[in-house]
Coordinates of C-alpha atoms in Angstrom, one line a residue:
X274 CA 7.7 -24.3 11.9
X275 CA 6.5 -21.8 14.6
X276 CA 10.3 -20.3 14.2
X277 CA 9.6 -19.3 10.4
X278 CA 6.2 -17.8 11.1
X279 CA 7.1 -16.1 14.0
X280 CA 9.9 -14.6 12.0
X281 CA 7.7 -13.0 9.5
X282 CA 7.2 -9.2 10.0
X283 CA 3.3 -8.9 10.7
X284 CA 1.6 -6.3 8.4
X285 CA 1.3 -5.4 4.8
X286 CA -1.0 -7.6 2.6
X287 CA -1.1 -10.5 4.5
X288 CA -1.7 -8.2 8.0
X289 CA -1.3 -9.7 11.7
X290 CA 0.0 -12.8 11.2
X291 CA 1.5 -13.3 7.6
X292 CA 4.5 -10.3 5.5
X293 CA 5.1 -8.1 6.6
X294 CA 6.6 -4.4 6.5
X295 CA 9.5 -1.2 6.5
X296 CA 11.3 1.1 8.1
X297 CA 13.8 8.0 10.7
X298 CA 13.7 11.6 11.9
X299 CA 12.9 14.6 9.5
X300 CA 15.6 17.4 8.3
X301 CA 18.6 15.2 9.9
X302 CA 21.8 15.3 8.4
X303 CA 21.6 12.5 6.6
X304 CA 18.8 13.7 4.6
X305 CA 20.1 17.0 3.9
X306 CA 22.9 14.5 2.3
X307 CA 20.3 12.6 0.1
X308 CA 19.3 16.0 -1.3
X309 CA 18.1 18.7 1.1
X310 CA 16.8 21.9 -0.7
X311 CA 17.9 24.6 2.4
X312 CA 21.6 25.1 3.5
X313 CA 22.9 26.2 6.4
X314 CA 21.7 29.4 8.0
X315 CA 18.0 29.0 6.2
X316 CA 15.0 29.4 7.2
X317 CA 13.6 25.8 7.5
X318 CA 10.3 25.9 8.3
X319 CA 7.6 28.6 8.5
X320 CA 4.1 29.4 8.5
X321 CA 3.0 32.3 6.4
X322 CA 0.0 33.3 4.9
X323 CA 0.7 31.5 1.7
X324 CA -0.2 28.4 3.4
X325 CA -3.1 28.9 4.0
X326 CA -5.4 27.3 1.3
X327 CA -9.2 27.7 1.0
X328 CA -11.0 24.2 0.1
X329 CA -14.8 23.9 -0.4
X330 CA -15.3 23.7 3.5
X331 CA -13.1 26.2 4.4
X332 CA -9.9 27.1 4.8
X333 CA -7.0 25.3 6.5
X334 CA -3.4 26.4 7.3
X335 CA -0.2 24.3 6.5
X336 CA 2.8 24.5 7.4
X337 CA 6.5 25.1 4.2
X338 CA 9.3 22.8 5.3
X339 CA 12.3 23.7 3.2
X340 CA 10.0 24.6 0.2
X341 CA 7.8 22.2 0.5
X342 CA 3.9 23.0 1.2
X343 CA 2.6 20.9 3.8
X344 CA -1.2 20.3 5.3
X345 CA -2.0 17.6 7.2
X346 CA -5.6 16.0 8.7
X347 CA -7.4 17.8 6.1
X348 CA -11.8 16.5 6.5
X349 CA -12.5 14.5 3.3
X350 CA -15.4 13.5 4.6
X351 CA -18.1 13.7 8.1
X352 CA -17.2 11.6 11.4
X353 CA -18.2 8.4 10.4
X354 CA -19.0 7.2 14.4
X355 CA -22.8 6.7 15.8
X356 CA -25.5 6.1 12.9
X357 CA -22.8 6.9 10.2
X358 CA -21.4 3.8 10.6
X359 CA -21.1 1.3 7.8
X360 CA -22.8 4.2 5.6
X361 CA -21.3 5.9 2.8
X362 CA -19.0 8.4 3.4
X363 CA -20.6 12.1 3.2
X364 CA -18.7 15.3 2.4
X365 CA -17.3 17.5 5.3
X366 CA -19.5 19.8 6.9
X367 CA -17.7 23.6 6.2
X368 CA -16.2 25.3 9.1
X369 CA -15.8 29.7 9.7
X370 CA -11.9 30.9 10.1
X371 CA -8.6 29.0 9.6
X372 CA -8.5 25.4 10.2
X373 CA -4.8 24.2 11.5
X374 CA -3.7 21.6 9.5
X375 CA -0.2 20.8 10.5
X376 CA -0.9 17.3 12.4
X377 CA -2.1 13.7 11.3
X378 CA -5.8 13.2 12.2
X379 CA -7.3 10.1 13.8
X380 CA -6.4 6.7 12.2
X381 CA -9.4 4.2 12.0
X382 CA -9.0 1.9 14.9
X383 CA -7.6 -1.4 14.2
X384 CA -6.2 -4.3 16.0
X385 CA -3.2 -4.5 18.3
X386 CA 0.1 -4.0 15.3
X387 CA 2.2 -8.0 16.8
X388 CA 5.2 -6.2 15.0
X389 CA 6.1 -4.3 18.0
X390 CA 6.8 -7.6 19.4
X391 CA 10.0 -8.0 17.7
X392 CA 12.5 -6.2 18.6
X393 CA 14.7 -6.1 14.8
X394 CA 11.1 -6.1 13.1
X395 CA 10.2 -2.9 14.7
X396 CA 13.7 -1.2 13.9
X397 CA 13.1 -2.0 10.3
X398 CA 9.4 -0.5 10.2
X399 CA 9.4 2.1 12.5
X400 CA 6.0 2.2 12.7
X401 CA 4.4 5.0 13.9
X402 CA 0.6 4.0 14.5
X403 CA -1.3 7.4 15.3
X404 CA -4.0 7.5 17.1
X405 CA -7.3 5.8 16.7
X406 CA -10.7 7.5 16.0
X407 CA -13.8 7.5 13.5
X408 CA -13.7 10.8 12.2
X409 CA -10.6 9.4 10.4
X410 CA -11.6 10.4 6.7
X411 CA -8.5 12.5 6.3
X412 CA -5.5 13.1 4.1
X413 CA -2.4 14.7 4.2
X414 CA -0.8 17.2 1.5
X415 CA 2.4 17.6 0.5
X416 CA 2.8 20.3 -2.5
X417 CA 6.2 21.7 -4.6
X418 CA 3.8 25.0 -4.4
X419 CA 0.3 26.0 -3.9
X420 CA 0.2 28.9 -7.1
X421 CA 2.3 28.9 -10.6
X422 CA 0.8 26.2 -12.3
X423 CA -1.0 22.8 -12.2
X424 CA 1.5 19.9 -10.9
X425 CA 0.7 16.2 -11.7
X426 CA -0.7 14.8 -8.7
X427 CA -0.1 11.6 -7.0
X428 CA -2.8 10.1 -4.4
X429 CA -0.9 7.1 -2.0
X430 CA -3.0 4.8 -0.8
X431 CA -1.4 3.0 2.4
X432 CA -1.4 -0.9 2.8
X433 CA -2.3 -3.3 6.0
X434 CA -5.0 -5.4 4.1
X435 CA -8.3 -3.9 4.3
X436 CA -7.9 -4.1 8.2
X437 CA -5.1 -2.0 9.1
X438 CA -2.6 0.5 8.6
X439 CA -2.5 4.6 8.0
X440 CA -1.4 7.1 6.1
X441 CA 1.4 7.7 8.3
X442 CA 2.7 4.4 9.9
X443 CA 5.5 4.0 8.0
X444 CA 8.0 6.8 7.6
X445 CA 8.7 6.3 3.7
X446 CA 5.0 7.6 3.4
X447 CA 6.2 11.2 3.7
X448 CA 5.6 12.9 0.7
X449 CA 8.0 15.8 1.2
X450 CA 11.0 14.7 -0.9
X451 CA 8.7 13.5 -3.8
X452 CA 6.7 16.5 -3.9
X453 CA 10.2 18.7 -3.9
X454 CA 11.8 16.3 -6.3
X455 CA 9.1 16.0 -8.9
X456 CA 7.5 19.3 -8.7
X457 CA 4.5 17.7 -7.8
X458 CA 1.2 17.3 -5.4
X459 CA 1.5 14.0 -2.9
X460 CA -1.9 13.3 -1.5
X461 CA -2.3 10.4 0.9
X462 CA -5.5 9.4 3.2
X463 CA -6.8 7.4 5.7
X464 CA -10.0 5.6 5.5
X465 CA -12.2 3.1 6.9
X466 CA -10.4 -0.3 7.7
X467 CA -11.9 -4.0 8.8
X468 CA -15.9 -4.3 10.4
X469 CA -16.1 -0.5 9.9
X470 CA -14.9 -0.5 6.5
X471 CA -16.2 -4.0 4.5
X472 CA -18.7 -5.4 7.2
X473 CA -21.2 -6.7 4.7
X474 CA -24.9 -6.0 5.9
X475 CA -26.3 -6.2 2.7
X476 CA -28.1 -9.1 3.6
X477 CA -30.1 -8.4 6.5
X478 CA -33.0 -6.2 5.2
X479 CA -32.2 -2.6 5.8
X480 CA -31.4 -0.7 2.2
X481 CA -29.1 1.5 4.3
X482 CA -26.2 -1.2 4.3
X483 CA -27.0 -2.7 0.5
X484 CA -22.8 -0.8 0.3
X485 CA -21.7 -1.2 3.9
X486 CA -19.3 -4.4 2.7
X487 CA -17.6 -1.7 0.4
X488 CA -18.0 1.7 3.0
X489 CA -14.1 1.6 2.9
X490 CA -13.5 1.3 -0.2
X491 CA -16.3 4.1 -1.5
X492 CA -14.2 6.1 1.4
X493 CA -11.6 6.2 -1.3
X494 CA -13.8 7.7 -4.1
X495 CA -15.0 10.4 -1.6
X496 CA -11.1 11.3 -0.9
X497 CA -10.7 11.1 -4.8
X498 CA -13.6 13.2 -5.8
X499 CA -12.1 15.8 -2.9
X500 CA -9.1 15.6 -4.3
X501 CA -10.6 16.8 -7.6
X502 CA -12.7 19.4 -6.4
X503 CA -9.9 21.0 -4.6
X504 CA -6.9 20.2 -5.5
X505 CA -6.1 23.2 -7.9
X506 CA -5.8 25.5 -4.6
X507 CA -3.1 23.7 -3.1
X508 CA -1.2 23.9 -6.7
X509 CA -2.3 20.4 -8.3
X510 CA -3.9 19.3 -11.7
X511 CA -7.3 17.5 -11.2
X512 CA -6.7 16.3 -15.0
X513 CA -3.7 14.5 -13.4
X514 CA -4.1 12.1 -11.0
X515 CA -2.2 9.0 -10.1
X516 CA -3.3 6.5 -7.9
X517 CA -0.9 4.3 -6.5
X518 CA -0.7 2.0 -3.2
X519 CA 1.6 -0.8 -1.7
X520 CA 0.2 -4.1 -0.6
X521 CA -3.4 -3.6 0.8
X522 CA -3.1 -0.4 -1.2
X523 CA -1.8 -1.8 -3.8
X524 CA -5.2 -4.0 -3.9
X525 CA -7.5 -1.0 -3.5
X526 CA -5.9 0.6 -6.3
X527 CA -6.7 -2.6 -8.7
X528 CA -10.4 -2.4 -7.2
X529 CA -10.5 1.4 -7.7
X530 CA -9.9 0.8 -11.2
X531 CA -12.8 -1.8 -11.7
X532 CA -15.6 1.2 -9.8
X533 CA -17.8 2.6 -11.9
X534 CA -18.1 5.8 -9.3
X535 CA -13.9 6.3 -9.5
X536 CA -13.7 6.8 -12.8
X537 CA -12.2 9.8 -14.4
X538 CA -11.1 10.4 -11.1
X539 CA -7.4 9.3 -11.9
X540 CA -5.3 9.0 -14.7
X541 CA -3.0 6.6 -14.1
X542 CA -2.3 3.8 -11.3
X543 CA 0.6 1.9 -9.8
X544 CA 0.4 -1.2 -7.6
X545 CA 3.2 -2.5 -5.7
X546 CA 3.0 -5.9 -4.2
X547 CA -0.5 -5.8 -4.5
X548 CA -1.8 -7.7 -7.7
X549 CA -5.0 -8.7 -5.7
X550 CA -7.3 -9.9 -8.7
X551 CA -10.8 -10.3 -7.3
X552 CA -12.9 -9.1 -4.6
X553 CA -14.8 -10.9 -1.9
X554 CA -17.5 -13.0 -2.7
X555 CA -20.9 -12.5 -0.8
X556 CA -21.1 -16.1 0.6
X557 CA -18.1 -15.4 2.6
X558 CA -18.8 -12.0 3.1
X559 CA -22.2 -12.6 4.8
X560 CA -21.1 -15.1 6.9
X561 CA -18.1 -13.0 8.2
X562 CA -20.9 -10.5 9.1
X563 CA -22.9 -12.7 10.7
X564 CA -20.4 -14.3 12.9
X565 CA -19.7 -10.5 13.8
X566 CA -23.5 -10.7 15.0
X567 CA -23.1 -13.2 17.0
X568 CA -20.1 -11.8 18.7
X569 CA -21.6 -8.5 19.8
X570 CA -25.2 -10.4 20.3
X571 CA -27.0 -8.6 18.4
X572 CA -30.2 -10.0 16.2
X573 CA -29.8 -9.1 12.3
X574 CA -33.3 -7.2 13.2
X575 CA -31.7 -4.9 15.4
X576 CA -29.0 -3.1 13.3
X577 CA -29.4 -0.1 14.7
X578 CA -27.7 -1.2 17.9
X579 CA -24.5 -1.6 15.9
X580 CA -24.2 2.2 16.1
X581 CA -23.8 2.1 20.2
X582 CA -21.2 -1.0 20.3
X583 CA -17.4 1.0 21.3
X584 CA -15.0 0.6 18.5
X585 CA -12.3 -1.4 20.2
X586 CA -15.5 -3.9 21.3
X587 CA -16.1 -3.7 17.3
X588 CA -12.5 -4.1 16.3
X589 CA -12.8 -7.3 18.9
X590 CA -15.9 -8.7 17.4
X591 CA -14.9 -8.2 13.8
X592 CA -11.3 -9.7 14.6
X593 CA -12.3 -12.7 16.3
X594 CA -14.9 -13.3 13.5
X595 CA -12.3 -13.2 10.7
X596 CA -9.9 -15.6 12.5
X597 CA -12.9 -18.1 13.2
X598 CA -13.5 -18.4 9.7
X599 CA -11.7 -21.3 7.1
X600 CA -8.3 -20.6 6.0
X601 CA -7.4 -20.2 2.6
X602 CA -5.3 -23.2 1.1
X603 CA -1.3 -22.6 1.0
X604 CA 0.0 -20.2 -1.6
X605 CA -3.4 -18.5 -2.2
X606 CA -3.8 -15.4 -0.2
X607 CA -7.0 -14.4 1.8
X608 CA -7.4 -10.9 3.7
X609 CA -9.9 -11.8 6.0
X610 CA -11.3 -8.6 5.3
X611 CA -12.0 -7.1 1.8
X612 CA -14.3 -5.7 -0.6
X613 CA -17.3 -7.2 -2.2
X614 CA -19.2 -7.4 -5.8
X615 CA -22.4 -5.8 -4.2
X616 CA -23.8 -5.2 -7.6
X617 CA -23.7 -1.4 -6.7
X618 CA -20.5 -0.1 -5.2
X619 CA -18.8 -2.9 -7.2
X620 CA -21.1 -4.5 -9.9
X621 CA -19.0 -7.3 -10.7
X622 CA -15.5 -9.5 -10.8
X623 CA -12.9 -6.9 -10.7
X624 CA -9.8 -8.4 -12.8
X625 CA -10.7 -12.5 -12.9
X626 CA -12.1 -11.9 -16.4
X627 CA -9.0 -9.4 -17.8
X628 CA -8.8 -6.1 -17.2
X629 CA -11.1 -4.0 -16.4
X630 CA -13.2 -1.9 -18.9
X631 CA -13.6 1.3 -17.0
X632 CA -9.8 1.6 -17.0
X633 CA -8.9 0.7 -20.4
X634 CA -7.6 4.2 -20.7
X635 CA -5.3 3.9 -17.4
X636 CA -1.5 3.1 -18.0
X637 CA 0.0 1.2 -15.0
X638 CA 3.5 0.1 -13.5
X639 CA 2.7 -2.9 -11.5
X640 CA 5.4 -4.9 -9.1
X641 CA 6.3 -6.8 -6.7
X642 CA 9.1 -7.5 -4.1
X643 CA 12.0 -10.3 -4.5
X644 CA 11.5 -11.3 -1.3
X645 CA 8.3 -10.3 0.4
X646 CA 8.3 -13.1 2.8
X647 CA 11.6 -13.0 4.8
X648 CA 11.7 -15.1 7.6
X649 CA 14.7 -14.4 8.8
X650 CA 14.1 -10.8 9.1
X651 CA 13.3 -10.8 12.8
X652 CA 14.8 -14.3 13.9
X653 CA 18.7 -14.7 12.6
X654 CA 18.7 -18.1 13.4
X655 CA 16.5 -19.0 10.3
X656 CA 19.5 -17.6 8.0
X657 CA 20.8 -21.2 9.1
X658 CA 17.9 -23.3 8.1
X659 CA 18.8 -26.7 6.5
X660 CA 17.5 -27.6 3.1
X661 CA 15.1 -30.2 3.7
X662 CA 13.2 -28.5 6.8
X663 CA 13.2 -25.2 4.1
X664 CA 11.4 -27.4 2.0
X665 CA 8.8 -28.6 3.7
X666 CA 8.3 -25.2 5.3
X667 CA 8.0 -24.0 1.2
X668 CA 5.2 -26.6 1.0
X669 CA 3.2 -26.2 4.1
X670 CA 3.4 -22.5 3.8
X671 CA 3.3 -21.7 0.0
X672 CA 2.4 -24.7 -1.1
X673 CA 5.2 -25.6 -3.4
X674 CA 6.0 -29.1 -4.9
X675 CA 9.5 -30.6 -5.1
X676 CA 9.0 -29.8 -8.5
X677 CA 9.0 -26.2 -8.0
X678 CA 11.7 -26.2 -5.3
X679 CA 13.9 -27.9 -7.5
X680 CA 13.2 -25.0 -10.2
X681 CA 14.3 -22.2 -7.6
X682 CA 17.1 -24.0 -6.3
X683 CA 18.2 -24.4 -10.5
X684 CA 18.0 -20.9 -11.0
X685 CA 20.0 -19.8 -8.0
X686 CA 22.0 -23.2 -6.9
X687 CA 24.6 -21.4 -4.5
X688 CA 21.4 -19.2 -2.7
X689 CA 20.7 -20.7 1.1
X690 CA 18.0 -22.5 1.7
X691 CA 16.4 -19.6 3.5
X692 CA 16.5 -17.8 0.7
X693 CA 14.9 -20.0 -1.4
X694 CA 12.2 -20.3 1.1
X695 CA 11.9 -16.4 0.7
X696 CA 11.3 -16.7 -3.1
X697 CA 9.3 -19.5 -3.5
X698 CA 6.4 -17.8 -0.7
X699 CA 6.8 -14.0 -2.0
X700 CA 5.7 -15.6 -5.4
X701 CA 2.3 -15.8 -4.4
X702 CA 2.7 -12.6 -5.1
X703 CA 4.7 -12.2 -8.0
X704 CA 2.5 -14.5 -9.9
X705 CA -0.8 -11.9 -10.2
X706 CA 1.1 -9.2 -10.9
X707 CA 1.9 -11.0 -14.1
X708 CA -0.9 -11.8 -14.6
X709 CA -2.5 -8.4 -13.6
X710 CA 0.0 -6.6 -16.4
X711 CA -0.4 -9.2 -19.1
X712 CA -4.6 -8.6 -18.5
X713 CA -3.6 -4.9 -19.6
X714 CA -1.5 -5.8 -22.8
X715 CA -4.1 -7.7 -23.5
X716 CA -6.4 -5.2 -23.5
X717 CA -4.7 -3.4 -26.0
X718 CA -5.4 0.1 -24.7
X719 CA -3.5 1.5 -22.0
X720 CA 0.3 0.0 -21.3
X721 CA 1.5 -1.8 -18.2
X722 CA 5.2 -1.3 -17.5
X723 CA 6.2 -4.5 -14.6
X724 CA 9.2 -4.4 -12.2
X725 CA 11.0 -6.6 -9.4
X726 CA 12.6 -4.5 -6.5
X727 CA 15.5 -7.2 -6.1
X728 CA 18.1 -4.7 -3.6
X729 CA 19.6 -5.9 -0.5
X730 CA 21.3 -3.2 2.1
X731 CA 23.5 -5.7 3.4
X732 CA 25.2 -3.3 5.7
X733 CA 21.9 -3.6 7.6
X734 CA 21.2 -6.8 9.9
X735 CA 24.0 -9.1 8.3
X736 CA 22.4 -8.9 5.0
X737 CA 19.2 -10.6 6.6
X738 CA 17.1 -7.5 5.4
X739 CA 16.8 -8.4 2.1
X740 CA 14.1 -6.8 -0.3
X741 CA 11.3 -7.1 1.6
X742 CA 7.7 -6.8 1.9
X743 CA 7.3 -2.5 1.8
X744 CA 11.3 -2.2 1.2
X745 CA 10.9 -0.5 -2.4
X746 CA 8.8 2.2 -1.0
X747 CA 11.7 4.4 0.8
X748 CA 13.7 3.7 -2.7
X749 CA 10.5 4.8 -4.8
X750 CA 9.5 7.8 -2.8
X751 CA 13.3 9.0 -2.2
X752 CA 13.2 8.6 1.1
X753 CA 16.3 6.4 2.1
X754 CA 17.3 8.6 4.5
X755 CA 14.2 8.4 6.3
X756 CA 14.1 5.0 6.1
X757 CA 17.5 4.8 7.0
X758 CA 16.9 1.9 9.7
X759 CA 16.3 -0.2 6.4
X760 CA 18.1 1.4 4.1
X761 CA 21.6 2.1 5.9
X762 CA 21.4 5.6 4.1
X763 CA 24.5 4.4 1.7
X764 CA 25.4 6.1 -1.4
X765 CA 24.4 2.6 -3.3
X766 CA 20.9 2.9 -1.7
X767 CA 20.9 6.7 -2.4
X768 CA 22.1 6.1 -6.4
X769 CA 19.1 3.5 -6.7
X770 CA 16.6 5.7 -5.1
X771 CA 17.4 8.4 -7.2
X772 CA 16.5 6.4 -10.6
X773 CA 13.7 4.3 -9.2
X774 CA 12.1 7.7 -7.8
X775 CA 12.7 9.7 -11.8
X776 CA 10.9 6.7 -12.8
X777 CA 7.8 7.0 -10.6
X778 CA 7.9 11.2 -11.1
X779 CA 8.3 10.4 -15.2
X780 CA 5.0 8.3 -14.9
X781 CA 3.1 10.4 -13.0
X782 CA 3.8 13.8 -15.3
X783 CA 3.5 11.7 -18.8
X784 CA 2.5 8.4 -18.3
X785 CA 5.9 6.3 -19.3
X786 CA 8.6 5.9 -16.5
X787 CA 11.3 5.8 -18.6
X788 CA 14.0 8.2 -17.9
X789 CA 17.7 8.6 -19.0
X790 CA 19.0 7.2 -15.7
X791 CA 17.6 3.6 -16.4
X792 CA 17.6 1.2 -19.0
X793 CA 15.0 1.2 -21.6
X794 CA 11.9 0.0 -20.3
X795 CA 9.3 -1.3 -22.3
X796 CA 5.8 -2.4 -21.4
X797 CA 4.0 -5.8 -21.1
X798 CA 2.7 -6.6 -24.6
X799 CA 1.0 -10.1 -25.7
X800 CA 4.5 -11.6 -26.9
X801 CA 7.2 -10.7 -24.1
X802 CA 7.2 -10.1 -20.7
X803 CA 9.8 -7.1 -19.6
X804 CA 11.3 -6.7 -16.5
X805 CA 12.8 -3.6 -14.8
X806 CA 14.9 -5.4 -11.8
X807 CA 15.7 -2.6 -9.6
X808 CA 18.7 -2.9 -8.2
X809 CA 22.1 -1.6 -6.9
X810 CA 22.9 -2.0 -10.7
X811 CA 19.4 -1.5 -12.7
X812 CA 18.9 -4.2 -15.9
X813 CA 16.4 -5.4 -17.9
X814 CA 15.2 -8.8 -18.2
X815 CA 12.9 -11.0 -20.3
X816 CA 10.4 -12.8 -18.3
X817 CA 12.8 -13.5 -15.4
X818 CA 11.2 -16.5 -13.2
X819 CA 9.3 -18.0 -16.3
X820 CA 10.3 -21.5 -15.4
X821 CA 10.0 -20.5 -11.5
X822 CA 6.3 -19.7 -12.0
X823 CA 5.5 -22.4 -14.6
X824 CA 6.7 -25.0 -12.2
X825 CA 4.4 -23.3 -9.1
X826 CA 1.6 -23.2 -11.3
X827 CA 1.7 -27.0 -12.3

């Protein structure tokens, strides 16, 4: 048993310790193949006085990569260290002259990423991990052109729970390609993560911290209303805004949606492998807090000391809190870390009661990953598991039934064992996003288009790769060949990025993601349950794993 977790990739929804997550250099040669814009003998990067932008603070200076406008570490928002902490975000103070903006800023410190650990987990992700610091509200631009006209704008919001992660960990977050591909603006941010992001104070007494469980999450509606107070300089449409995340993002997106202070603030949202369909409650919450408390000795009376504690002694505290507390049953996921119905921030039950009313309006694509839990990933010798330790690893771990092992193995009976391991776990996720886009259809406003990212790059790892937790993302944001330590960089992977990334540009400029390079996609409606299963060979399937997540849900 210690095999199989220790072969899970740690990060993504799940964080340290559950699925994990992807994928290399800039302007090589393989990604001039995939669809460079400059030849040989061009100019590829400059910085003239077209890039530099003037925001509501100031102005800042980016950098044009092969055509491409880029700023990077742009202020959202004040330093949130000292007696900012666990308070709502505030906007930048302005600055005189030209800001650079041509580096990420400070990431908000975290724990220790156990990836690094493994040696074929970190190929795959190729994490980069920043630097940590508290004056972290910042985001990152990417622009097809700062003057000319209004481009739809797309804001990525990155994953790691609500306790780690950045906006630039993972290589397939560059938004270069997108923004030269689409013609568009790619926005991503950093916020605040774990005990300085959702440490819930509320109930100690000082009105300060009646928000503090949701500081991280209101971080995100500060970026958001920056975004639409300035996004027309740097050549974007504020009456355009997607909002779309991955795992932990993928979750703050669905909360975003439910926040009375985010809306009109986007347009449109995508979640990917991260159908997370309620909040924290405050009984848990509290206690978290309190446990944090204890660990730093401090009284509940003197909350002002929290401002001295050093972060990494915070980011100790808050960690050895969360793993103190009770563990969710198998198959249901728990983040340790998340937001909170505060009555304020977030008045009430996000998505457990259908969709939510304050984003009737909002279309969606929502997904999820074939197989987001791939044990084998970093430990080949899993690819060999027998069928009857697979199964009791299935229930210990996702807590399936013979039942609903005997429904995988039907629909795929020549699939290993380890592969039907893989399925049966990654439908914990699978199962809200169903859920998530039939709440939507059944709404009967906006639509919900739903997808499985099913490719393998088999040229990679014997095959072992699979499509795993964070693989669609490269595919999505046509950046194989950046990703190419997961992707192989193929023509196959290349021909799939190229529709599933028309089909994210099509949504974010209209609204439908249907394009003439895939097969007609319809939404979720009350009767039928679409699929887009992107793959080296795109189809579309009715309700695919109906009888897979019937026999789960028995």
């Amino acid at each position: 048993m210690g095999e199989v977790r220790e072969g899970v990739a740690r990060r993504g929804l799940l964080t340290a310790g559950a699925v994990g997550g992807l994928m290399a250099a800039a302007g090589s040669p393989a990604e001039a193949k995939q669809g460079g814009s400059a030849g040989v003998g061009t100019q590829l990067l400059s910085t003239p006085p077209s890039a530099i932008v003037e925001t509501r603070s100031g102005k800042v200076r980016g950098c044009v990569r092969q055509g491409v406008y880029t700023f990077k570490g742009i202020p959202y928002g004040k330093t949130t260290a000292g007696a900012a902490r666990f308070l709502p975000a505030e906007a930048p103070a302005p600055w005189k002259g030209v800001r650079p903006s041509l580096t990420y800023g400070p990431c908000c410190p975290q724990v220790a990423r156990g990836g690094w650990q493994n040696d074929e987990t970190a190929f795959i992700y190729d994490w980069d991990d920043g630097y940590p610091g508290e004056d972290c509200l910042r985001l990152n631009i990417w622009s097809g052109g700062v003057t000319g006209k209004a481009r739809p704008v797309m804001v990525w919001i990155h994953g790691g729970g609500y306790e780690t992660g950045s906006s630039q960990e993972l290589p397939a977050y560059d938004g270069e390609r997108l923004a030269r591909k689409g013609d568009l603006v790619f926005v991503s941010v950093n916020h605040r993560l774990g005990g300085f992001g959702f440490l819930d104070l509320s109930s100690f007494g000082d009105p300060r911290y009646a928000m503090s469980g949701n500081a991280g999450q209101l971080d995100l509606v500060v970026a958001l209303q920056w975004v639409h107070d300035n996004i027309a300089a740097f050549g974007g449409d504020p009456g355009n805004v997607t909002i779309f995340g991955q795992s932990g993002g993928g979750a703050k997106v669905s909360t975003l949606m439910a926040m009375p202070s985010a809306k009109g603030l986007f347009h449109k949202a995508i979640v990917e492998s991260g159908s997370l369909l309620d909040v924290g409650d405050t009984g848990y919450t509290r206690r978290l807090a309190e446990a944090v408390l204890k660990n730093l000795d401090i009284a509940p009376g003197d909350l002002g000391k929290l401002a001295a504690v050093p972060p990494m002694a915070l980011v100790a505290a808050a960690d050895k809190a969360k793993n103190a507390m009770p563990k969710s049953p198998p198959g249901k996921i728990n983040l340790g870390w998340a937001p909170v119905a505060d009555g304020h921030a977030i008045p009430g039950p996000t998505w457990t009661n259908g969709a939510p009313a304050l984003s009737a309006d909002v279309p969606m694509i929502i997904g999820v990953n074939l197989n987001e839990f791939s044990p084998s990933l970093g430990n080949a010798a899993l690819e060999d598991i027998d069928e009857d330790r697979a199964r009791v690893t299935a229930k210990s771990f996702g807590g399936a039934s013979p039942a609903a092992w005997a429904a995988f193995r039907a629909a795929d009976p020549k699939a290993r064992p380890v592969e039907i391991l893989s399925r049966i776990v990654s439908a914990q996720f699978r199962l809200p996003a169903v859920v998530q886009a039939q709440a939507k259809a059944k709404q009967g406003a906006a639509p919900a288009w739903l997808y499985r990212f099913d490719y393998n790059p088999k040229t990679v790892l014997d095959g072992r790769v699979r499509a795993f937790h964070c693989a669609e993302m490269a595919y999505a944001f046509d950046n194989v060949d950046r990703c190419l330590n997961a992707t192989g960089g193929t023509a196959e992977a290349r021909a799939l990025s190229a529709k599933m990334s028309d089909a994210w540009i099509a949504f974010a400029r209209s609204g439908n993601p249907n394009h003439k390079g895939l097969p007609r996609w319809p939404p979720v409606s009350t009767g039928a349950i679409p699929n887009m299963l992107f793959d080296a060979v795109c189809t579309m399937k009715e309700d695919p794993d109906r009888a897979q997540r019937a026999a789960l849900s028995a």
